[in-house]
mmCIF file of C-alpha atoms in Angstrom:
data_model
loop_
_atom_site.group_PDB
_atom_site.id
_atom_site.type_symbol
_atom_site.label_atom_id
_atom_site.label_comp_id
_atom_site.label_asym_id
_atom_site.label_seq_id
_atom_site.Cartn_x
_atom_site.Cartn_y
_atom_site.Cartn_z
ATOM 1 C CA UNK P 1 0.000 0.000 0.000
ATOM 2 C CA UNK P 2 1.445 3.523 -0.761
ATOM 3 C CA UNK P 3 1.131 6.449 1.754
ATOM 4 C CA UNK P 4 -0.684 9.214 0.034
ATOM 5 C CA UNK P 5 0.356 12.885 0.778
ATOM 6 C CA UNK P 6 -2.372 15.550 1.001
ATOM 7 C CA UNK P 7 -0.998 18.640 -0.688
ATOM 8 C CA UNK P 8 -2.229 22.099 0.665
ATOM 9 C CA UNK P 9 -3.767 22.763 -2.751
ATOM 10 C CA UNK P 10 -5.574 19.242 -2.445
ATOM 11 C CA UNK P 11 -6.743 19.247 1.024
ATOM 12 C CA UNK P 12 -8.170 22.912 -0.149
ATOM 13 C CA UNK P 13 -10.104 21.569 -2.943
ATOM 14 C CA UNK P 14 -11.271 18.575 -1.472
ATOM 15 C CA UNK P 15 -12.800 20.319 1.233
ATOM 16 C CA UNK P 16 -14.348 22.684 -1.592
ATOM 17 C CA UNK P 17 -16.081 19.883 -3.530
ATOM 18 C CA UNK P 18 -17.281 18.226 -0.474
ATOM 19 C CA UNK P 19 -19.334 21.986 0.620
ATOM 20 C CA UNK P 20 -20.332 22.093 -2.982
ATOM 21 C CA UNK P 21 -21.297 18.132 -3.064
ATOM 22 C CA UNK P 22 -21.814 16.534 -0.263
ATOM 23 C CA UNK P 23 -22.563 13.248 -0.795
ATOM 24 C CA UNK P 24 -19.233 12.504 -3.551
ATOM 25 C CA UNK P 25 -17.032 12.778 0.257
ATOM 26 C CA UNK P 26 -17.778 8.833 0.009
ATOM 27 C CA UNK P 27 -17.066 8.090 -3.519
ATOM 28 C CA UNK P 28 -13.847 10.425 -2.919
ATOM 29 C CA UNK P 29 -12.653 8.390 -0.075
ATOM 30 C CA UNK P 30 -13.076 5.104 -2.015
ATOM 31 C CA UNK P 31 -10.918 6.638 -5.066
ATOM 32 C CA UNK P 32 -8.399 7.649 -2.533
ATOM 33 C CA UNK P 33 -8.551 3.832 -0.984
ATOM 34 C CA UNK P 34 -8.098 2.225 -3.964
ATOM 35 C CA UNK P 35 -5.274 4.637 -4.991
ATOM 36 C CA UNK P 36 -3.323 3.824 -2.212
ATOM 37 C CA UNK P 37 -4.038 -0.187 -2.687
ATOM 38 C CA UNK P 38 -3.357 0.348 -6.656
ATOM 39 C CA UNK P 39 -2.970 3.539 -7.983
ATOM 40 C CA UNK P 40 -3.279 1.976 -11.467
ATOM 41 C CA UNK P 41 -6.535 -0.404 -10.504
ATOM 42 C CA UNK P 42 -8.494 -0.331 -13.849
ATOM 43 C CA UNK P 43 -11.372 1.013 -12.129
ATOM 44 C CA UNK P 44 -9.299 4.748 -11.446
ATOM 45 C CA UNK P 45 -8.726 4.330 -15.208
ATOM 46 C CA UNK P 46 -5.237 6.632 -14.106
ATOM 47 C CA UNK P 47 -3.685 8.176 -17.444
ATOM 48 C CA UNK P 48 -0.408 10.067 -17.808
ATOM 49 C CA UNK P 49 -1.082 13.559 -18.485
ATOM 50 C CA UNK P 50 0.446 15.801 -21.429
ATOM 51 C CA UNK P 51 1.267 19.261 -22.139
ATOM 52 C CA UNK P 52 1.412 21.741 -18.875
ATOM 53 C CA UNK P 53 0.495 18.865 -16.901
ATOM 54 C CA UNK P 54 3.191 16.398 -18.286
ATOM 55 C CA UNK P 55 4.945 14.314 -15.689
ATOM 56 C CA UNK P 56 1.406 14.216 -13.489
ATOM 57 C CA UNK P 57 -1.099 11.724 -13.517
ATOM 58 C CA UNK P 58 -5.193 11.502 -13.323
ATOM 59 C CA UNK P 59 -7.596 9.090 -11.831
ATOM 60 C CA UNK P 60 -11.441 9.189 -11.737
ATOM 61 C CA UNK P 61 -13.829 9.711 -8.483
ATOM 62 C CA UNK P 62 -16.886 9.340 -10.715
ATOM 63 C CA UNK P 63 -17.536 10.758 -14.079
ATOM 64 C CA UNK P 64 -17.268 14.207 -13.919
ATOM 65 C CA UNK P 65 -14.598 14.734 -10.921
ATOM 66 C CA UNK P 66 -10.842 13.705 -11.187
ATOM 67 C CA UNK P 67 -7.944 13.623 -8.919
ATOM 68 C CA UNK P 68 -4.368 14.902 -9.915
ATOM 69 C CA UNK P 69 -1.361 12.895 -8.720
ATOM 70 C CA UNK P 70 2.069 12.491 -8.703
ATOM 71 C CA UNK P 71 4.676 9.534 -8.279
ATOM 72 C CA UNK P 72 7.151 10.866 -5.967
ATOM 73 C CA UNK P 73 10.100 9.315 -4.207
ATOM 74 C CA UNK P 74 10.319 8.875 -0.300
ATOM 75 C CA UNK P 75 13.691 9.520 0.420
ATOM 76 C CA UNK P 76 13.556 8.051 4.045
ATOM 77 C CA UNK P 77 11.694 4.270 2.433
ATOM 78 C CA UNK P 78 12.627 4.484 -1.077
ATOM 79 C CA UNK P 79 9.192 3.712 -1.844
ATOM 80 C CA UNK P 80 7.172 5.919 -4.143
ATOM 81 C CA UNK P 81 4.301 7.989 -2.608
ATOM 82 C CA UNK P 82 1.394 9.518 -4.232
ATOM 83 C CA UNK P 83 1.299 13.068 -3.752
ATOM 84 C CA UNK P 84 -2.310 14.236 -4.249
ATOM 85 C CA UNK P 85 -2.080 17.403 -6.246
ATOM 86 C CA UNK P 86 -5.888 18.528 -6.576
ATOM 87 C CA UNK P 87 -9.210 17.680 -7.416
ATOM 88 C CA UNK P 88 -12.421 18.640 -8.833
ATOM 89 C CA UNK P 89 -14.397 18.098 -12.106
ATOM 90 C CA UNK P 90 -12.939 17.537 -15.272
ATOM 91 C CA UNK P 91 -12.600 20.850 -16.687
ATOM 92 C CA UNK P 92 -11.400 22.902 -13.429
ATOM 93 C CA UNK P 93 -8.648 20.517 -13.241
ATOM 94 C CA UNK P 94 -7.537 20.488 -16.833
#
């Protein structure tokens, strides 16, 4: 299981969506379960982003909201970590 770090930005916009949306705090949690069990489990349907965002990644909470990650190194473990970069619906994060 990977540890997933909450970025300022993240923790920001999660708590946004959730005021705005209620009720997707559950199907957020399970995205963020299953990302940290297998952050490339078919149903995320994670893709590599391009352009701006090259070097990030993308999974899907449900089918308009996405979460932005990153692969990042622990330097204490060696282990990657996800570092959750923000979230929200598919065109405020793109």
């Amino acid at each position: 299981m990977k540890t997933l770090v909450w970025s300022k930005t993240f923790l920001r916009a999660f708590k946004q969506a959730i005021r705005r949306q209620p009720e997707l705090e559950v199907r957020v949690k399970h995205s963020l379960q299953q990302l940290a069990e297998d952050p490339f489990h078919p149903s995320l349907h994670s893709h590599k982003l391009k352009g701006s965002l090259k070097g990030s990644w993308a999974c899907t909470v449900d089918y308009d909201n996405r979460i932005l990650f990153e692969l990042v190194k622990n330097p204490e473990s060696g282990e990657d970590d996800i570092l959750l970069l923000t979230m929200g619906t598919h065109d405020e994060v793109y």
